[in-house]
Coordinates of C-alpha atoms in Angstrom, one line a residue:
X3 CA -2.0 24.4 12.5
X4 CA -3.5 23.2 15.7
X5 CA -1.7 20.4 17.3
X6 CA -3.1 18.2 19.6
X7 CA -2.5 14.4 21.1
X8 CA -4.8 11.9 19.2
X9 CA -7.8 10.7 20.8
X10 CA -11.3 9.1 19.9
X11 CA -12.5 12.3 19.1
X12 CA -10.8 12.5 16.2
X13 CA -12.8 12.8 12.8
X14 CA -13.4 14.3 9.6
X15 CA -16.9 14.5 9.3
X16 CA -18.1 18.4 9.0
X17 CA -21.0 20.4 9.2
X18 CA -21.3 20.9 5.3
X19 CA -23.5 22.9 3.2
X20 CA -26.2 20.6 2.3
X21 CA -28.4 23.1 1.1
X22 CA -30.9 25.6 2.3
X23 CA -34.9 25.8 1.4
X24 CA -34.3 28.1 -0.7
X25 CA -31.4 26.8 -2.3
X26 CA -33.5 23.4 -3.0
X27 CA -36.5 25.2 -4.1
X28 CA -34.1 27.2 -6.6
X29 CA -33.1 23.8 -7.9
X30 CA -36.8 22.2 -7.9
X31 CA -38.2 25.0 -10.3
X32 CA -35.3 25.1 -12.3
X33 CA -35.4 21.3 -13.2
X34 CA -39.3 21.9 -13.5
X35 CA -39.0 24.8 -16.1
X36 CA -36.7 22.5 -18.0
X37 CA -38.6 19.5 -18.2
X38 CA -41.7 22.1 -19.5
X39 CA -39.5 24.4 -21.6
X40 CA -36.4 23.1 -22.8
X41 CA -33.9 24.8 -24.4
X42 CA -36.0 28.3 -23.8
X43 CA -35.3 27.6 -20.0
X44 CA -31.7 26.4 -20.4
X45 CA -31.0 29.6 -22.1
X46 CA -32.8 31.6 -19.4
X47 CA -31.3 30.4 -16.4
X48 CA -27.6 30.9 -18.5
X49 CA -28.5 34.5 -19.2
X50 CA -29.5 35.1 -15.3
X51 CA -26.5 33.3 -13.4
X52 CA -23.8 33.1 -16.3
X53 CA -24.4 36.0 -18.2
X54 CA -24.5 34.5 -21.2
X55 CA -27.5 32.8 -23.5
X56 CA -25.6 30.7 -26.4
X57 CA -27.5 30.8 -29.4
X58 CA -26.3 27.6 -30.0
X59 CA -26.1 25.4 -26.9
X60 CA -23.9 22.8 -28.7
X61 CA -20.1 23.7 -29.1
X62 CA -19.1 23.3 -32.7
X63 CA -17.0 21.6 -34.7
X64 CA -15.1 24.3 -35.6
X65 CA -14.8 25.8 -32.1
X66 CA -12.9 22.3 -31.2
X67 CA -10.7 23.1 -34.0
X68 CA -9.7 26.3 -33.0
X69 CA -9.3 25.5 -29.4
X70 CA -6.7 22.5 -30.2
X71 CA -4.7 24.8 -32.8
X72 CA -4.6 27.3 -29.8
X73 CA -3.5 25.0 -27.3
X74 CA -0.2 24.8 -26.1
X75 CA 2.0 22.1 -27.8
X76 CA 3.8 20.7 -24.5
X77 CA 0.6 20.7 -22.5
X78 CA -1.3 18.8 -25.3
X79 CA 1.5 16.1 -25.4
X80 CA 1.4 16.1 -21.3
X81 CA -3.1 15.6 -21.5
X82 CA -2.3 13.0 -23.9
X83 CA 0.0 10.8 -21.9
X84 CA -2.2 11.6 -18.8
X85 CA -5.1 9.9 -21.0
X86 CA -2.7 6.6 -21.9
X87 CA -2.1 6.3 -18.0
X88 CA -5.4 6.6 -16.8
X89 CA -6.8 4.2 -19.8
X90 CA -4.2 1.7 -19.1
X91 CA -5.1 1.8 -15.5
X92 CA -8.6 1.6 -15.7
X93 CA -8.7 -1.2 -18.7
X94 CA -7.3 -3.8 -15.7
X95 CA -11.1 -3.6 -14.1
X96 CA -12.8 -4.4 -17.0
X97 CA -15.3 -7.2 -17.0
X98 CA -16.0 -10.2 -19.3
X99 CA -18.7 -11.7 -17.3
X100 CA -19.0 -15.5 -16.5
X101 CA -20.9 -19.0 -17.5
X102 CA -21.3 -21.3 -14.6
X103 CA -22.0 -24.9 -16.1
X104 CA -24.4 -27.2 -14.0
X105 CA -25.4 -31.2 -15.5
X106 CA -27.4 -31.6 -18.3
X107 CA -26.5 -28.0 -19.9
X108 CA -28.1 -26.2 -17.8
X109 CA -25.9 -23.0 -16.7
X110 CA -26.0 -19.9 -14.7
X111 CA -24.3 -16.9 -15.7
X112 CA -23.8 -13.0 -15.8
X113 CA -23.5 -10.2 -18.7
X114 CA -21.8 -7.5 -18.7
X115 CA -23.2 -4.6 -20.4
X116 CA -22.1 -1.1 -21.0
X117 CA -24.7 1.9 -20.4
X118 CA -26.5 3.3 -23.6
X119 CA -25.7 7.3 -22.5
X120 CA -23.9 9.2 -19.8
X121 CA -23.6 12.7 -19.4
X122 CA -20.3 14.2 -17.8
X123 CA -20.4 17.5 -15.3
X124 CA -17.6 19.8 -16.3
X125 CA -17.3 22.9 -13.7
X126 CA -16.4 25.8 -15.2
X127 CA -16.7 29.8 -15.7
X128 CA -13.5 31.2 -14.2
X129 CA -11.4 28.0 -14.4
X130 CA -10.7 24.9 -16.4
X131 CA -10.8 21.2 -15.5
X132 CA -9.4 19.5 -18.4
X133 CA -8.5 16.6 -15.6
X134 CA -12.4 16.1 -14.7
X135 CA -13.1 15.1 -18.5
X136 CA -10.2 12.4 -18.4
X137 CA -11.3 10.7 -15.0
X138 CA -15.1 10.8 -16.1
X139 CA -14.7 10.2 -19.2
X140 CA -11.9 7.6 -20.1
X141 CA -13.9 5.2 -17.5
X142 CA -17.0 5.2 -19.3
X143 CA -15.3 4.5 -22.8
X144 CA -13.4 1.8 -21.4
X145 CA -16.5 0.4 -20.4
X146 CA -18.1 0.6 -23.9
X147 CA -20.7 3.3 -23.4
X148 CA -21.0 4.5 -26.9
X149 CA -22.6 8.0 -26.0
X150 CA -20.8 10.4 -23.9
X151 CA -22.0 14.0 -23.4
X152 CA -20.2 17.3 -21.3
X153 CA -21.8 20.1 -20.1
X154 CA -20.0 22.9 -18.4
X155 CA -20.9 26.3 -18.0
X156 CA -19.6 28.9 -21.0
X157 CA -17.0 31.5 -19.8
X158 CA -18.0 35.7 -19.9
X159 CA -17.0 34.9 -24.0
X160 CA -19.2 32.5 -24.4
X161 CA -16.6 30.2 -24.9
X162 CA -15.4 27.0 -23.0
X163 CA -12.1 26.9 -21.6
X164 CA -9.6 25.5 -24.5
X165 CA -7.9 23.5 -21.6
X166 CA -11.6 21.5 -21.3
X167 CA -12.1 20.9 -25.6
X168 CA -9.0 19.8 -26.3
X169 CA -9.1 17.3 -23.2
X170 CA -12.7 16.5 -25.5
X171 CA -10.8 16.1 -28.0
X172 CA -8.2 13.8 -27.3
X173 CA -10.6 11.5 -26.0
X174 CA -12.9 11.5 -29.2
X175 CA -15.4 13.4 -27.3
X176 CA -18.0 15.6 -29.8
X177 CA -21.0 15.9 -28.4
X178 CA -20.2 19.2 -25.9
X179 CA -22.9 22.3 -24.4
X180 CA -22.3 25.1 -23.4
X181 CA -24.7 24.3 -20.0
X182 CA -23.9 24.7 -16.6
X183 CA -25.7 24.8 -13.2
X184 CA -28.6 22.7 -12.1
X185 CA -29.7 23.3 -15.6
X186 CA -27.5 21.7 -17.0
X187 CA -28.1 18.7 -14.7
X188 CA -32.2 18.9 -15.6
X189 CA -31.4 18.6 -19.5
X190 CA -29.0 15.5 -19.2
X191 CA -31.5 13.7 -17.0
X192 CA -35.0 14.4 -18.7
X193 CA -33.7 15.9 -22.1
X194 CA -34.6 19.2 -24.1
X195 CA -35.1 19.8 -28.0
X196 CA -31.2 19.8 -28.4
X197 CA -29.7 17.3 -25.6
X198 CA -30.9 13.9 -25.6
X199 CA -31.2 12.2 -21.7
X200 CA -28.5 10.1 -20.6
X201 CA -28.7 7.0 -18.2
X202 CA -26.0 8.3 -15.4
X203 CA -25.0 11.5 -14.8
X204 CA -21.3 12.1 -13.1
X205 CA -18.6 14.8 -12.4
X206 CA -18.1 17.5 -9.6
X207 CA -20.0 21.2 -9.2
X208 CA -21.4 23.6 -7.0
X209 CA -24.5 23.2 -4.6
X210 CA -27.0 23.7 -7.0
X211 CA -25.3 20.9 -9.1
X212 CA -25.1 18.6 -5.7
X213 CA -28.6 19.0 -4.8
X214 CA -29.6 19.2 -8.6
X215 CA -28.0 15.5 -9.3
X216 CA -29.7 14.6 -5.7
X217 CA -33.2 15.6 -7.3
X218 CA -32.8 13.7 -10.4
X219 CA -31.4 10.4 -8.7
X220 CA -33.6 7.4 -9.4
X221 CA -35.0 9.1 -12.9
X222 CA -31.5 8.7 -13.8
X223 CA -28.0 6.8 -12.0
X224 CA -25.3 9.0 -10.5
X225 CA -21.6 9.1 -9.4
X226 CA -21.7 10.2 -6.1
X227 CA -22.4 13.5 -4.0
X228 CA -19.1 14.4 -3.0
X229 CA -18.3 17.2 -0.6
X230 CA -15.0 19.1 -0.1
X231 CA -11.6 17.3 -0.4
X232 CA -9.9 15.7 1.9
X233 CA -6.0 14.4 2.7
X234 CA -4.6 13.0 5.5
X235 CA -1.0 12.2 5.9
X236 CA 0.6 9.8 7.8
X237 CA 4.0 10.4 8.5
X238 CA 6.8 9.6 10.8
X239 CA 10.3 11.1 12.0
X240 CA 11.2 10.0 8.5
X241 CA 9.2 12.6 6.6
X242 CA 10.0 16.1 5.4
X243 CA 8.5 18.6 7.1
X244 CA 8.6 21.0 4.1
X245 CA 7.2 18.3 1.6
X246 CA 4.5 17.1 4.2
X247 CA 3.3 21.0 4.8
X248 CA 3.3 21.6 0.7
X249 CA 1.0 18.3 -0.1
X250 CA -1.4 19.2 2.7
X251 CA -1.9 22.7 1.2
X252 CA -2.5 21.1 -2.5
X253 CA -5.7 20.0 -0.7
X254 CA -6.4 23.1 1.4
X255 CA -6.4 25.7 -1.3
X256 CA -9.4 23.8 -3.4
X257 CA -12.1 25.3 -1.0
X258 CA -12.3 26.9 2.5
X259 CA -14.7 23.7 3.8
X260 CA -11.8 21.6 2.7
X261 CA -9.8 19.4 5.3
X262 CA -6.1 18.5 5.5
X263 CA -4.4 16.3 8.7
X264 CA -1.6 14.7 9.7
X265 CA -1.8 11.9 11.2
X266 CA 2.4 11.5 12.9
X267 CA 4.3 9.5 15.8
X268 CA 6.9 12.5 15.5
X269 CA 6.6 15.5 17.9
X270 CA 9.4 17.0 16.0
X271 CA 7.6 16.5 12.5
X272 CA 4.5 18.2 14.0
X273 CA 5.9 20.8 15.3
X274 CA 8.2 21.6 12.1
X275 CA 5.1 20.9 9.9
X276 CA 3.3 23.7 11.6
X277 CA 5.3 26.0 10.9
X278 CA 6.2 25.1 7.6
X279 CA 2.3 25.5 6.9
X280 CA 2.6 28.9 7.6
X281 CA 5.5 30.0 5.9
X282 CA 4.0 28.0 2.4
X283 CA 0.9 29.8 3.3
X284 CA 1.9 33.7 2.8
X285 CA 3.8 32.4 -0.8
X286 CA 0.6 30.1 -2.2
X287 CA -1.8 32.7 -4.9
X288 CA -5.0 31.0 -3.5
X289 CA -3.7 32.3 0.5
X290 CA -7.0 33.3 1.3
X291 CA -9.0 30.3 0.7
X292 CA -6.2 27.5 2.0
X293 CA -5.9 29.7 5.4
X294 CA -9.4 29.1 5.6
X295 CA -9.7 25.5 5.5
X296 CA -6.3 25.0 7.3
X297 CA -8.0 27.4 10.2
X298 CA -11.1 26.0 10.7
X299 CA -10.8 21.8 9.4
X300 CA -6.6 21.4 9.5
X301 CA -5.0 19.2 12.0
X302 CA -1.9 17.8 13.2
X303 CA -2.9 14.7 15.5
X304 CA 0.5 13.1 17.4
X305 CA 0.0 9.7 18.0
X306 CA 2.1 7.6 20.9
X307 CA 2.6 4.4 18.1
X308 CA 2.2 3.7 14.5
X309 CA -0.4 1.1 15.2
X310 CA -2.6 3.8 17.3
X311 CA -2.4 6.1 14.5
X312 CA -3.2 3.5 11.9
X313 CA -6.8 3.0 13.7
X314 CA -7.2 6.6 13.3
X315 CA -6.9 6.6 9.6
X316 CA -9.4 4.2 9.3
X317 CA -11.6 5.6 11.6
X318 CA -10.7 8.9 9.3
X319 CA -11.7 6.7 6.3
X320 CA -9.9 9.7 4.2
X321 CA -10.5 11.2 0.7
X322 CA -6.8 10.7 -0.2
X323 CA -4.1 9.2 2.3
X324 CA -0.6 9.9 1.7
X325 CA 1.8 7.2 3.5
X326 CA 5.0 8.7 4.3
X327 CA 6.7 6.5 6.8
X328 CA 9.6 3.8 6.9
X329 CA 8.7 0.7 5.4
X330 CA 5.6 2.8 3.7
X331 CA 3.9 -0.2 2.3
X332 CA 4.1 -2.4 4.7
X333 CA 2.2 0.5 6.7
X334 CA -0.2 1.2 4.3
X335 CA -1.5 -2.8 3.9
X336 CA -2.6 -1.5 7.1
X337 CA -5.4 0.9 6.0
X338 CA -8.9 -0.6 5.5
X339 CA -10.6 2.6 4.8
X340 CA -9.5 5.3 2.4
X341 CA -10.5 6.5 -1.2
X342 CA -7.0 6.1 -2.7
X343 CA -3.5 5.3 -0.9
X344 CA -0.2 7.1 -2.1
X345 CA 2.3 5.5 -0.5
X346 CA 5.9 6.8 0.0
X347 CA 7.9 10.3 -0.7
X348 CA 7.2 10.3 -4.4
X349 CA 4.0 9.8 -4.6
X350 CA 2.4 13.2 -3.7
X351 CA -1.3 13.2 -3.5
X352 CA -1.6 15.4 -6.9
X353 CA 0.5 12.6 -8.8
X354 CA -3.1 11.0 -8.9
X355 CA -4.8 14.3 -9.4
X356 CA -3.4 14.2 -12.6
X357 CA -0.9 11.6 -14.2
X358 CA -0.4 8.4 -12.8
X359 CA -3.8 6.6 -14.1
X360 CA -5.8 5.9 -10.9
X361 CA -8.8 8.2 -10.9
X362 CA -9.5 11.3 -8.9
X363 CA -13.2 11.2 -8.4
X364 CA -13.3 9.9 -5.2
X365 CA -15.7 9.3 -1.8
X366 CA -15.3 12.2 0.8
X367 CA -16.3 12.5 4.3
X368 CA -15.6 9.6 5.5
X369 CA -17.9 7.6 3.1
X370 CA -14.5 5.6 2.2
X371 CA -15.5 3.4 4.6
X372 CA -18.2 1.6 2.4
X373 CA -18.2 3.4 -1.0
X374 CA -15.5 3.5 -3.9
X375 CA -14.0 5.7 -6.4
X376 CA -15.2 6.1 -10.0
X377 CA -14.5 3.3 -11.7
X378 CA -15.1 1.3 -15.1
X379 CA -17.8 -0.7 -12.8
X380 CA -20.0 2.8 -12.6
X381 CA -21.0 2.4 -16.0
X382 CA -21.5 -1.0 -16.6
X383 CA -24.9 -3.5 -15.7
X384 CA -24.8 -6.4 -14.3
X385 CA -27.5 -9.0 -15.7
X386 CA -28.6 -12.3 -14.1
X387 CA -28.7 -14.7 -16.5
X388 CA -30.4 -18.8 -15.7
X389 CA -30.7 -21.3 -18.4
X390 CA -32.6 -24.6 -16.7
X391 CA -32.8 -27.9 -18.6
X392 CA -35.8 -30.2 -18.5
X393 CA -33.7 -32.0 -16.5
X394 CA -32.6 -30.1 -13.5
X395 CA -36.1 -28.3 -13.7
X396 CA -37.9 -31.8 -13.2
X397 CA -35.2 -32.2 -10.5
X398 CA -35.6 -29.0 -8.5
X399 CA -38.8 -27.8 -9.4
X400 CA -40.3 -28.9 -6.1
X401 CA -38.1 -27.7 -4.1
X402 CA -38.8 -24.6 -5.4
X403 CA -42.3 -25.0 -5.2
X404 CA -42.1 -26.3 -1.6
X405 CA -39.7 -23.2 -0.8
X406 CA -42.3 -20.7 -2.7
X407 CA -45.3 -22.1 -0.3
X408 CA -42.9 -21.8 3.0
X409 CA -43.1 -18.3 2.1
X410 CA -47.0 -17.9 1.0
X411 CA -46.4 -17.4 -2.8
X412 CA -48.6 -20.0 -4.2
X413 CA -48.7 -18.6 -7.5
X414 CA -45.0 -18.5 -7.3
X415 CA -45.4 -22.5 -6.5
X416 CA -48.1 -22.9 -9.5
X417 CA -45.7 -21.1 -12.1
X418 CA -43.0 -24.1 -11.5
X419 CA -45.4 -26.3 -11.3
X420 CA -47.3 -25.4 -14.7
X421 CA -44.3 -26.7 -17.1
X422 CA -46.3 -30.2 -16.6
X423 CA -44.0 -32.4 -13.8
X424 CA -46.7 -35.2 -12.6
X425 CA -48.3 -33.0 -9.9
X426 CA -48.5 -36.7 -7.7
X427 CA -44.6 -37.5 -8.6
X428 CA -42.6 -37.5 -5.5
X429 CA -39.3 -36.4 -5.5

């Protein structure tokens, strides 16, 4: 890996695929034939780029059946205990609202309600994400959302990954398609013969997703458009160069445009790390792509303090930040800016990938710095609520009215007015 001396250069903001015109006018049509066609277009766009038009779109009952008795004993005990972590972690930002009394019974307040529909993103084909259902989808129930839909793209059997409808399962989860691509996306937001539209759309997916969920935005709410993953590791002499080397590869072998740095006050670590990177290189299956992203977006930055190299992660503003120093949490209380914070030797990055509760769908390239990670918030409303007695109306009505005028809203002015206050009664 490159190693350099930190300076104010430092960043992690790339030159991404945002899309080409023809890419965008792919995704335009598509989302146009579905709103005209349906189910017909759904099934023609499957049969062109997935090889497969399911007679059926929705997976069936008995399909679910046969992919849990399928399923691997240990690894459905292991899905379910992820699924008990990340519901216990996400029921502690769950909302009740609040009722702020004023005299006279008057009170101001907020709701809290749950969305009506949401439609989760699956990826899919050649692999599985059974850990994509949990993080989208435990969040939403916790929330109370009372319909929850996945798409995800059938495999060359026409089938979805078991991995995927057993995750389904364990949640509850029954209302499944076999719909990928920007497709997929089109049906969830404006609805077909078979899938009903949803109010939010979220979950990871290729371009044509990305710029598919882009298109739809403001017909219908979604997550985020997240680019390639992201760690950055900020480590001192204290670190192990081996371990440090092995979690910035967990990020590097998702995709070629993906970005791993180290942030450290050691020479020695940096040095050590580097070639550590190479020797876990030539052993990892997924060589190819990790070399790629550790070639062109990997970094080792050395740092002359722990307070210089502190401002850089929050300049960095990271996907995932691993703090593996001395006294790691007093460090990490440091960082303003990052999507999640694992702090200390044991808490490897993909501990949060899969396991420990916290949620992996989280803000990349550098958009830490003002946005958040899925959360129960994302699919919730929150609704204004104002209950004014005669009372306090009679008493504040013209200030109001005065305030309405200072702005040139008379009608604004008249409506307080009209609920019959002497028009000549000073204040």
């Amino acid at each position: 890996m490159k190693i350099t001396i930190l300076n104010d250069d430092i960043s992690l903001k790339r030159q991404l695929e945002q899309g080409n015109e023809q890419q965008l006018q792919t995704v335009r049509e598509v989302i146009q034939q579905v709103r005209t066609e349906g189910d017909a277009a759904i099934k023609y766009y499957s049969e062109k780029w997935d090889g497969f038009a399911p007679e059926n779109l929705r997976v069936s009952e008995q399909e679910i059946v046969e992919a849990v008795k399928n399923f691997d004993q240990q690894l459905y005990i292991d899905l379910q205990e992820a699924a008990d972590n990340i519901r216990l972690y996400h029921n502690e930002q769950k909302r009740s609202g609040f009722r702020l009394p004023l005299a006279d019974g008057s009170y101001l307040g907020q709701r809290i309600t749950p969305l009506d529909a949401v439609g989760l993103y699956v990826p899919g084909g050649s692999a599985a994400y059974p850990s994509s259902v949990l993080m989208n989808v435990i969040p939403a129930q916790v929330a109370g959302v009372k319909r929850i839909v996945i798409t995800s793209p059938a495999g060359n059997d026409g089938k979805l990954p078991d991995a995927v409808l057993v995750a389904a399962h364990i949640l509850g989860v029954t209302e499944i398609y076999k719909v990928g691509g920007a497709q997929a996306i089109a049906a969830l937001a404006y609805g077909t013969e078979t899938i009903a539209p949803v109010d939010k759309i979220t979950g990871p997916g290729n371009i044509f997703v990305a710029l598919a969920k882009r298109e739809v935005f403001g017909e219908v709410a979604i997550d985020m458009i997240a680019g390639p993953s992201e760690i950055c590791v900020l480590a001192d002499e204290t670190a192990y160069a081996d371990e440090i080397a092995a979690d910035l590869l967990s990020q590097a072998e998702h995709d070629a445009l993906a970005c791993a740095v180290l942030i450290t006050t050691s020479d020695d670590l940096a040095d050590a790390v580097s070639d550590q990177v190479e020797i876990q290189l030539s052993k990892l299956p997924r060589e190819a792509i990790a070399r790629k992203s550790i070639e062109n977006f990997g970094h080792i930055y050395v740092a002359e303090s722990m307070k210089e190299a502190v401002r850089a992660v929050n300049s960095l503003a990271p996907e995932h930040l691993e703090v593996v120093t001395e006294n790691a949490e007093k460090v990490s209380e440091m960082i303003t800016h990052a999507g999640a914070i694992f702090i200390g030797r044991y808490s490897s990055e993909p501990v949060g990938d899969y396991f420990a509760g916290t949620n992996h769908v989280l803000p990349t390239n550098s958009t830490a710095r003002f946005a958040s990670g899925l959360n129960v918030d994302d699919f919730i409303k929150r609704t204004s609520v104002v209950y004014y007695s005669e009372k306090t109306w009679k008493q504040n009505s013209p200030k109001i009215a005065r305030l309405a005028r200072l702005e040139g809203l008379e009608g604004h002015a008249r409506a307080v007015e009209s609920r019959g206050w002497d028009k000549g009664e000073e204040e």
